[in-house]
Short mmCIF file of C-alpha atoms and ligand atoms in Angstrom, two decimals:
data_model
loop_
_atom_site.label_atom_id
_atom_site.label_comp_id
_atom_site.label_asym_id
_atom_site.label_seq_id
_atom_site.Cartn_x
_atom_site.Cartn_y
_atom_site.Cartn_z
CA MET D 1 17.74 18.97 -2.46
CA THR D 2 15.11 20.68 0.03
CA PHE D 3 11.00 21.50 -0.84
CA ASN D 4 12.53 25.41 -1.63
CA ASP D 5 14.18 24.09 -4.42
CA PHE D 6 10.99 22.87 -6.58
CA ASN D 7 9.65 26.26 -6.77
CA PHE D 8 6.55 25.64 -5.80
CA ASP D 9 3.31 27.65 -5.59
CA PRO D 10 3.56 29.57 -1.79
CA GLN D 11 0.13 27.94 -0.52
CA LEU D 12 1.30 24.56 -2.42
CA PHE D 13 4.86 25.29 -0.36
CA GLU D 14 2.36 26.13 2.80
CA GLY D 15 0.80 22.61 2.26
CA VAL D 16 4.19 20.59 2.40
CA GLN D 17 5.18 23.11 5.43
CA SER D 18 1.55 22.08 7.16
CA MET D 19 2.35 17.64 6.89
CA GLY D 20 5.89 18.51 8.18
CA TYR D 21 7.55 17.40 5.77
CA LEU D 22 11.70 18.45 6.13
CA LYS D 23 12.52 17.29 3.51
CA PRO D 24 12.39 15.27 0.34
CA THR D 25 12.43 11.23 0.14
CA PRO D 26 14.53 9.68 -2.59
CA ILE D 27 11.98 9.00 -4.50
CA GLN D 28 10.22 12.97 -4.95
CA GLU D 29 13.40 13.85 -5.51
CA GLN D 30 13.50 12.10 -8.43
CA ALA D 31 10.11 12.36 -10.08
CA ILE D 32 8.51 15.61 -8.96
CA PRO D 33 11.62 17.02 -11.18
CA LEU D 34 10.48 14.81 -13.58
CA ILE D 35 6.74 15.64 -13.43
CA LEU D 36 6.46 19.25 -13.51
CA ASP D 37 8.68 18.92 -17.02
CA ASN D 38 5.36 17.25 -18.01
CA LYS D 39 7.01 13.73 -18.56
CA ASP D 40 5.28 10.60 -18.78
CA LEU D 41 7.16 8.69 -15.81
CA ILE D 42 7.29 4.35 -14.83
CA ALA D 43 8.58 4.70 -11.63
CA CYS D 44 9.08 1.40 -9.58
CA ALA D 45 8.38 2.62 -5.64
CA GLN D 46 7.31 1.24 -2.77
CA THR D 47 4.92 2.02 -0.24
CA GLY D 48 6.14 3.96 2.94
CA THR D 49 8.50 5.25 0.47
CA GLY D 50 6.88 8.78 0.19
CA LYS D 51 5.72 7.90 -3.14
CA THR D 52 2.32 9.50 -3.27
CA ALA D 53 3.27 12.74 -2.90
CA SER D 54 5.79 12.89 -5.86
CA TYR D 55 3.24 13.28 -8.36
CA LEU D 56 0.47 14.44 -6.41
CA LEU D 57 2.66 17.80 -5.54
CA PRO D 58 4.09 18.42 -9.84
CA VAL D 59 0.62 17.49 -10.28
CA LEU D 60 -0.80 20.04 -8.14
CA GLN D 61 1.51 23.32 -8.52
CA HIS D 62 0.68 22.17 -12.20
CA ILE D 63 -3.29 22.23 -11.48
CA SER D 64 -3.42 25.43 -8.88
CA THR D 65 -2.09 27.27 -12.23
CA THR D 66 -5.14 26.33 -14.30
CA ASP D 67 -8.92 27.07 -14.32
CA LYS D 68 -10.60 25.32 -11.97
CA LYS D 69 -13.50 24.45 -13.87
CA HIS D 70 -13.35 20.53 -14.70
CA THR D 71 -11.58 17.77 -13.33
CA LYS D 72 -7.65 17.88 -14.55
CA ALA D 73 -6.82 15.04 -12.90
CA LEU D 74 -7.66 11.04 -11.96
CA ILE D 75 -5.54 8.56 -10.15
CA LEU D 76 -6.72 5.25 -9.49
CA ALA D 77 -5.82 3.25 -6.68
CA PRO D 78 -6.21 -0.21 -6.11
CA THR D 79 -8.23 0.12 -2.75
CA ARG D 80 -10.95 1.51 -1.41
CA GLU D 81 -7.70 2.18 1.56
CA LEU D 82 -6.23 3.26 -0.34
CA ALA D 83 -7.98 5.46 -2.39
CA GLN D 84 -8.84 7.67 1.04
CA GLN D 85 -5.63 7.64 2.19
CA ILE D 86 -3.97 9.22 -1.05
CA ASP D 87 -7.27 11.97 -0.61
CA GLN D 88 -6.70 12.30 3.02
CA GLN D 89 -2.77 13.47 1.30
CA VAL D 90 -3.67 15.76 -1.44
CA GLU D 91 -6.28 17.27 1.66
CA GLY D 92 -3.57 18.02 3.69
CA LEU D 93 -1.40 19.33 0.25
CA ALA D 94 -3.60 20.56 -0.82
CA TYR D 95 -5.14 22.95 1.88
CA PHE D 96 -4.12 26.48 1.22
CA ALA D 97 -3.72 26.25 -2.36
CA GLY D 98 -7.62 25.85 -2.43
CA ILE D 99 -7.82 21.52 -4.73
CA SER D 100 -10.59 19.54 -4.57
CA SER D 101 -10.74 15.68 -5.07
CA ILE D 102 -12.82 13.22 -4.77
CA ALA D 103 -12.78 9.86 -3.49
CA VAL D 104 -15.17 6.91 -5.32
CA TYR D 105 -14.97 3.88 -4.39
CA GLY D 106 -17.42 0.39 -3.91
CA GLY D 107 -19.00 -0.42 -1.10
CA GLY D 108 -21.07 2.59 -0.13
CA ASP D 109 -24.82 2.94 0.50
CA GLY D 110 -26.39 5.38 -2.38
CA MET D 111 -26.17 8.51 -0.17
CA VAL D 112 -22.51 8.10 -0.60
CA TYR D 113 -22.84 6.98 -4.75
CA GLU D 114 -24.97 9.53 -4.81
CA GLN D 115 -22.61 12.89 -2.99
CA GLN D 116 -19.41 10.36 -5.10
CA ARG D 117 -21.75 11.15 -8.20
CA ARG D 118 -22.47 14.80 -7.54
CA ALA D 119 -18.66 15.60 -6.94
CA MET D 120 -17.51 14.12 -10.38
CA MET D 121 -19.91 16.31 -11.97
CA ASP D 122 -19.56 19.54 -10.65
CA GLY D 123 -16.18 18.83 -11.87
CA VAL D 124 -13.92 18.75 -9.27
CA ASP D 125 -10.29 19.14 -9.45
CA ILE D 126 -8.80 15.76 -8.88
CA ILE D 127 -10.98 12.27 -8.58
CA ILE D 128 -9.12 9.67 -6.51
CA ALA D 129 -11.07 6.18 -7.97
CA THR D 130 -10.35 2.32 -7.82
CA PRO D 131 -11.08 0.78 -11.16
CA GLY D 132 -14.97 -0.59 -10.73
CA ARG D 133 -16.77 1.57 -9.24
CA LEU D 134 -15.09 4.68 -11.41
CA ILE D 135 -17.05 2.50 -14.58
CA ALA D 136 -19.92 2.03 -12.32
CA GLN D 137 -20.58 6.28 -12.33
CA LEU D 138 -18.86 6.50 -15.67
CA SER D 139 -21.57 4.23 -17.01
CA SER D 140 -24.23 6.47 -16.41
CA GLY D 141 -22.84 8.40 -18.43
CA VAL D 142 -23.00 11.88 -16.60
CA ILE D 143 -19.39 12.38 -15.52
CA LYS D 144 -17.60 13.44 -18.17
CA LEU D 145 -13.64 13.11 -17.75
CA SER D 146 -12.73 14.43 -21.50
CA HIS D 147 -11.01 17.58 -19.90
CA VAL D 148 -8.16 15.73 -17.31
CA GLU D 149 -4.90 16.52 -17.96
CA TYR D 150 -3.19 14.19 -16.20
CA LEU D 151 -3.65 10.22 -15.32
CA VAL D 152 -1.54 8.50 -11.79
CA LEU D 153 -2.06 4.60 -11.70
CA ASP D 154 -0.97 4.14 -7.86
CA GLU D 155 -0.26 0.35 -6.84
CA ALA D 156 -0.79 -1.17 -11.04
CA ASP D 157 0.28 -4.34 -10.13
CA ARG D 158 -2.11 -4.75 -8.02
CA MET D 159 -4.37 -3.28 -9.76
CA LEU D 160 -3.55 -5.53 -12.62
CA ASP D 161 -3.59 -8.42 -9.65
CA MET D 162 -7.39 -7.86 -9.30
CA GLY D 163 -8.40 -8.33 -12.24
CA PHE D 164 -8.53 -4.73 -13.02
CA TYR D 165 -6.65 -4.06 -16.81
CA GLU D 166 -9.90 -3.81 -18.83
CA ASP D 167 -11.57 -1.65 -16.86
CA ILE D 168 -8.32 0.30 -17.24
CA LEU D 169 -7.99 0.00 -20.65
CA ARG D 170 -11.59 1.47 -20.77
CA ILE D 171 -11.23 4.33 -17.92
CA ILE D 172 -7.96 5.43 -20.22
CA SER D 173 -11.16 5.62 -23.78
CA TYR D 174 -12.84 8.19 -21.25
CA ILE D 175 -9.79 10.29 -21.47
CA PRO D 176 -8.12 12.29 -23.95
CA ALA D 177 -5.05 10.89 -25.70
CA LYS D 178 -2.94 14.56 -25.29
CA ARG D 179 -2.89 13.82 -21.54
CA GLN D 180 0.23 13.24 -19.36
CA THR D 181 0.79 9.86 -17.93
CA MET D 182 1.96 7.80 -13.87
CA LEU D 183 2.16 4.60 -13.57
CA PHE D 184 3.36 3.55 -10.43
CA SER D 185 4.03 0.49 -9.09
CA ALA D 186 5.88 -1.48 -6.03
CA THR D 187 7.37 -3.95 -9.18
CA MET D 188 7.48 -4.48 -12.65
CA PRO D 189 5.97 -7.88 -13.77
CA PRO D 190 5.50 -8.03 -17.47
CA LYS D 191 2.02 -7.22 -17.61
CA ILE D 192 2.82 -3.27 -15.90
CA ARG D 193 5.65 -3.40 -18.87
CA THR D 194 3.30 -4.27 -21.55
CA LEU D 195 0.35 -2.17 -19.91
CA ALA D 196 3.10 0.89 -19.79
CA ASN D 197 3.93 0.10 -23.86
CA THR D 198 0.23 -0.15 -24.14
CA ILE D 199 -0.72 4.01 -21.85
CA LEU D 200 2.77 5.62 -21.67
CA LYS D 201 4.24 8.39 -24.21
CA ASN D 202 8.49 7.90 -24.26
CA PRO D 203 8.47 7.94 -20.44
CA GLU D 204 11.00 8.17 -18.41
CA GLN D 205 12.05 5.78 -15.51
CA ILE D 206 12.61 5.49 -11.84
CA SER D 207 14.24 2.25 -9.75
CA LEU D 208 15.38 2.80 -6.83
CA ALA D 209 17.01 0.57 -4.95
CA ILE D 210 13.83 -1.13 -3.60
CA SER D 211 13.20 -4.47 -1.60
CA GLN D 212 14.63 -2.88 1.51
CA PRO D 213 12.38 -2.44 4.41
CA ALA D 214 12.86 0.47 5.93
CA VAL D 215 15.96 0.57 8.07
CA GLY D 216 13.80 1.42 11.41
CA ILE D 217 12.83 -2.37 11.72
CA LEU D 218 13.95 -4.47 13.72
CA GLN D 219 13.15 -7.90 12.51
CA GLN D 220 12.92 -11.36 14.38
CA VAL D 221 11.32 -14.57 13.64
CA TYR D 222 10.35 -17.94 14.96
CA MET D 223 10.60 -21.31 13.61
CA THR D 224 7.10 -22.49 16.06
CA PHE D 225 4.80 -25.45 14.80
CA ASP D 226 1.33 -24.04 13.62
CA ASN D 227 -0.08 -25.47 17.28
CA GLN D 228 2.53 -23.02 19.66
CA LYS D 229 1.63 -19.97 17.13
CA ILE D 230 -0.70 -19.19 19.47
CA ARG D 231 0.53 -19.55 22.75
CA LEU D 232 3.04 -17.43 20.85
CA ILE D 233 1.25 -14.33 20.31
CA SER D 234 -0.90 -14.11 22.97
CA GLY D 235 2.78 -14.59 24.94
CA ILE D 236 4.02 -11.20 22.88
CA LEU D 237 0.91 -9.68 22.80
CA LYS D 238 0.34 -9.98 27.05
CA ASN D 239 4.47 -9.59 28.15
CA GLY D 240 5.19 -7.11 25.83
CA ASN D 241 4.96 -3.58 25.73
CA TYR D 242 3.34 -2.74 22.57
CA GLY D 243 0.97 0.00 21.58
CA SER D 244 -0.71 -0.71 17.53
CA VAL D 245 0.31 -3.87 17.02
CA LEU D 246 -0.69 -4.88 13.28
CA ILE D 247 -1.54 -8.80 12.95
CA PHE D 248 -0.74 -10.35 8.70
CA ALA D 249 -2.51 -12.98 8.17
CA SER D 250 -2.84 -14.52 4.12
CA ARG D 251 -5.94 -16.29 4.50
CA LYS D 252 -9.15 -14.99 5.97
CA GLU D 253 -10.51 -17.47 7.68
CA THR D 254 -7.22 -18.31 9.57
CA VAL D 255 -7.55 -13.90 10.80
CA LYS D 256 -11.24 -15.01 11.67
CA ASP D 257 -10.20 -17.86 14.26
CA LEU D 258 -7.46 -16.04 15.12
CA ASN D 259 -9.48 -12.80 16.07
CA ARG D 260 -11.74 -15.41 18.05
CA THR D 261 -9.01 -16.39 19.81
CA LEU D 262 -7.65 -13.46 21.05
CA LYS D 263 -10.56 -11.79 22.87
CA ARG D 264 -11.09 -14.88 24.10
CA GLU D 265 -7.51 -14.53 25.44
CA GLY D 266 -8.61 -10.71 26.62
CA ILE D 267 -6.70 -8.59 24.19
CA LYS D 268 -8.84 -6.25 22.35
CA ALA D 269 -8.60 -6.78 19.41
CA GLU D 270 -10.77 -7.25 15.76
CA ALA D 271 -11.05 -8.65 12.47
CA PHE D 272 -10.05 -6.88 9.39
CA HIS D 273 -10.53 -8.54 5.96
CA SER D 274 -12.73 -8.65 2.43
CA ASP D 275 -16.00 -9.77 3.53
CA LEU D 276 -16.72 -7.14 6.34
CA GLU D 277 -19.08 -3.18 5.23
CA GLN D 278 -17.10 -0.56 4.39
CA GLU D 279 -18.53 1.27 7.07
CA GLN D 280 -17.39 -1.53 9.18
CA ARG D 281 -13.83 -1.70 8.00
CA GLU D 282 -13.88 2.95 8.64
CA THR D 283 -14.78 2.17 12.02
CA ILE D 284 -11.78 -0.62 13.51
CA LEU D 285 -9.59 1.83 11.69
CA ARG D 286 -11.09 4.71 13.14
CA ALA D 287 -10.91 2.89 16.83
CA PHE D 288 -6.77 1.92 15.61
CA LYS D 289 -6.52 5.22 15.04
CA ALA D 290 -7.76 6.11 17.87
CA ARG D 291 -5.11 3.96 19.68
CA THR D 292 -8.65 2.94 21.07
CA LEU D 293 -8.20 -0.69 19.80
CA PRO D 294 -4.98 -2.55 19.53
CA VAL D 295 -5.17 -4.67 17.54
CA ILE D 296 -6.40 -5.75 14.68
CA ILE D 297 -5.88 -8.72 12.30
CA GLY D 298 -6.03 -8.29 8.63
CA THR D 299 -4.89 -10.58 5.37
CA ASP D 300 -2.88 -8.11 2.65
CA VAL D 301 -5.84 -5.96 2.23
CA LEU D 302 -4.73 -4.19 5.16
CA SER D 303 -0.74 -4.30 4.03
CA ARG D 304 -2.02 -1.55 0.97
CA GLY D 305 -4.30 -0.07 2.30
CA ILE D 306 -3.41 1.66 6.74
CA ASP D 307 -1.49 4.96 7.04
CA VAL D 308 -1.13 5.37 10.47
CA GLU D 309 1.20 6.52 12.88
CA GLY D 310 2.93 4.43 15.15
CA ILE D 311 2.13 1.49 14.82
CA SER D 312 5.35 -0.29 16.90
CA LEU D 313 4.29 -4.19 15.89
CA VAL D 314 3.76 -6.31 13.29
CA ILE D 315 3.12 -10.26 13.11
CA ASN D 316 3.09 -12.07 10.32
CA PHE D 317 0.85 -15.15 11.60
CA ASP D 318 1.88 -16.84 8.76
CA VAL D 319 4.75 -16.05 5.73
CA PRO D 320 2.94 -14.30 3.56
CA PRO D 321 2.86 -15.56 0.04
CA ASP D 322 4.78 -13.46 -2.12
CA PRO D 323 7.75 -11.98 -0.64
CA GLU D 324 6.86 -8.37 -2.01
CA ASP D 325 3.87 -8.72 0.49
CA TYR D 326 6.49 -9.02 3.41
CA ILE D 327 8.28 -6.09 2.49
CA HIS D 328 4.91 -4.76 2.44
CA ARG D 329 3.27 -5.69 5.69
CA ILE D 330 6.36 -4.80 8.09
CA GLY D 331 6.64 -1.10 6.53
CA ARG D 332 3.73 -0.72 7.87
CA THR D 333 5.48 0.35 10.94
CA ALA D 334 8.57 2.13 11.42
CA ARG D 335 6.47 5.24 9.34
CA ALA D 336 8.77 7.86 7.69
CA GLU D 337 11.34 7.70 9.55
CA THR D 338 10.52 6.16 13.03
CA THR D 339 11.43 2.82 14.68
CA GLY D 340 9.37 -0.13 15.10
CA THR D 341 9.56 -4.08 15.29
CA ALA D 342 8.77 -6.57 12.86
CA ILE D 343 7.91 -10.30 14.05
CA THR D 344 7.25 -13.77 11.46
CA PHE D 345 6.02 -17.33 12.70
CA VAL D 346 7.15 -19.92 10.61
CA ASN D 347 6.08 -23.07 10.29
CA GLU D 348 8.49 -26.06 8.86
CA LYS D 349 6.19 -25.35 5.76
CA ASP D 350 7.00 -21.82 4.98
CA GLN D 351 10.31 -22.44 5.08
CA ARG D 352 11.06 -22.31 2.18
CA LYS D 353 8.70 -19.68 0.89
CA PHE D 354 10.50 -17.12 4.38
CA SER D 355 14.75 -18.56 2.54
CA TYR D 356 12.50 -16.82 -0.62
CA ILE D 357 12.32 -13.35 1.41
CA GLU D 358 15.76 -13.54 3.09
CA ASN D 359 17.26 -13.77 -0.62
CA LEU D 360 15.04 -10.67 -1.44
CA ILE D 361 15.82 -8.28 2.08
CA GLY D 362 19.75 -10.13 0.68
CA ARG D 363 20.42 -10.65 5.06
CA GLU D 364 19.25 -12.78 7.41
CA ILE D 365 16.65 -11.79 9.83
CA GLU D 366 17.46 -12.51 13.49
CA ARG D 367 17.03 -16.10 14.96
CA VAL D 368 14.26 -15.70 18.32
CA PRO D 369 14.51 -18.99 20.06
CA LEU D 370 11.05 -19.65 21.97
CA PRO D 371 10.21 -19.54 25.64
CA GLU D 372 11.24 -22.65 27.28
CA GLU D 373 7.30 -23.06 28.33
CA LEU D 374 6.44 -24.35 24.57
CA GLY D 375 8.76 -26.52 23.71
CA GLU D 376 11.50 -26.48 20.60
CA GLY D 377 10.61 -25.09 17.58
CA PRO D 378 11.27 -27.32 14.26
CA ALA D 379 14.73 -27.00 12.72
CA TYR D 380 15.58 -24.71 9.74
CA GLN D 381 15.74 -27.13 6.81
CA PRO D 382 14.28 -24.99 3.78
CA GLU D 383 16.19 -27.67 1.11
CA VAL D 384 13.98 -29.92 2.40
CA LYS D 385 10.76 -30.51 0.21
CA ARG D 386 7.42 -30.99 1.57
CA LYS D 387 4.00 -31.36 0.37
CA GLY D 388 1.94 -28.15 -0.13
CA THR D 389 4.38 -26.02 -0.02
CA PHE D 390 5.59 -22.67 -1.98
CA LYS D 391 5.96 -23.51 -5.25
CA ARG D 392 7.93 -20.76 -7.38
CA LYS D 393 6.88 -19.59 -11.06
CA LYS D 394 9.43 -17.75 -12.25
CA PRO D 395 13.72 -17.51 -11.06
CA LEU D 396 14.01 -15.49 -7.94
CA THR D 397 15.30 -11.71 -8.08
CA ASN D 398 17.78 -11.65 -5.75
CA ASN D 399 18.86 -8.14 -3.88
CA LYS D 400 20.16 -5.92 -7.05
CA LYS D 401 18.87 -2.90 -8.27
CA LYS D 402 15.42 -3.58 -9.43
CA VAL D 403 15.50 -2.75 -13.80
CA ILE D 404 12.52 -1.66 -15.88
P1 AMP E 1 3.62 6.83 1.68
O1 AMP E 1 5.06 6.06 0.63
O2 AMP E 1 2.92 7.48 0.24
O3 AMP E 1 2.99 5.53 1.28
O4 AMP E 1 4.48 7.76 1.82
C1 AMP E 1 4.65 6.78 3.40
C2 AMP E 1 4.47 8.10 4.57
O5 AMP E 1 5.39 8.64 4.47
C3 AMP E 1 3.32 8.86 4.66
O6 AMP E 1 2.58 9.34 6.16
C4 AMP E 1 3.35 10.59 3.92
O7 AMP E 1 2.66 11.11 4.77
C5 AMP E 1 4.65 10.57 4.47
N1 AMP E 1 5.77 11.26 4.00
C6 AMP E 1 5.69 11.36 2.54
N2 AMP E 1 6.61 12.26 2.16
C7 AMP E 1 7.46 12.43 2.95
C8 AMP E 1 8.81 14.08 2.86
N3 AMP E 1 8.50 13.86 2.39
N4 AMP E 1 8.87 13.66 5.23
C9 AMP E 1 8.52 12.73 5.36
N5 AMP E 1 6.82 12.08 5.50
C10 AMP E 1 6.46 11.72 4.24
#
């Protein structure tokens, strides 16, 4: 299949070519025809699969054939980083088609709020918003969503995790019932199904064989005690010839501590977490994209929002709380068919959580011995019950195709 097969408007096709997309990804092959055919859709797809363009392209195609007086499409996303990233893809894809968009998210100053409000009042074609900020704008009563025909919920599971369920329903109450709705989610827990039953009409369902990291990622693991981790990470960063590096830690405090320690070691790094102002986050991401900042250390906030080409190494300083987050974290490297390395540090307490990850991806990750000068790491004994270890509430999904 090629992008020619979708019969896009020539200007939209030009946008696809200018983005350098040569052929549709599997999710695009499946989702684009359904959305072009006006079907509601529930799709289980992760970031890194090309899911954003899989809904943007058909929505842009729909919009390109209608008048451009009112807002026609609303895309809801959990974080400002994801909202911005979607907006950037719209800008690229819709550049020649002359379709306008605005990303609406919290955290900016009064001027940003006013800019967002103006764009929405002027009937921008596509609004990409985080739910909280959109509610604030809607409450002012000036913005109308009464001409919206296309509604997309992106990373719906993450939005529900962040407590946006009620906000989403409230936003939808401003949108006509006669609309096309598309829900994208990396996981399909029961609450997503409940939401889907409430807001979708006879949806088509797509389920990619998910939970598989991109093939280009070399995955490795070190069994290590906590007091060996710092020496290990600075050794890797100093000795390896890595370009752009992302380091993940589950807690904000760990991120901040690690940032201080690495800086002391002479490594140029910045911390990225929810305490930062929007502007600080953007400055960090800009420097990282411009390759003047080689290392970012972040919480999982970072794993959903960052879309930077050429990240060569991802390090999990600890094992993420949810096995799916592992896929999200390491999916930041080897984007769109390049190669990259993902290294995970597993202490004795995280071994069981780590075994769930291997269970989820259906294979063993390569064990790398610690450098000799660090001494022995812990033996791998995931079955041993330890105080304070991870407890799973639900049975494990194994490496099967997800059934919605
Ligand atoms: P996503 O899963 O939407 O976060 O997309 C992951 C990355 O793949 C983004 O950088 C997209 O610009 C890129 N991408 C999307 N579709 C394609 C395609 N058909 N060919 C190559 N790259 C793509």
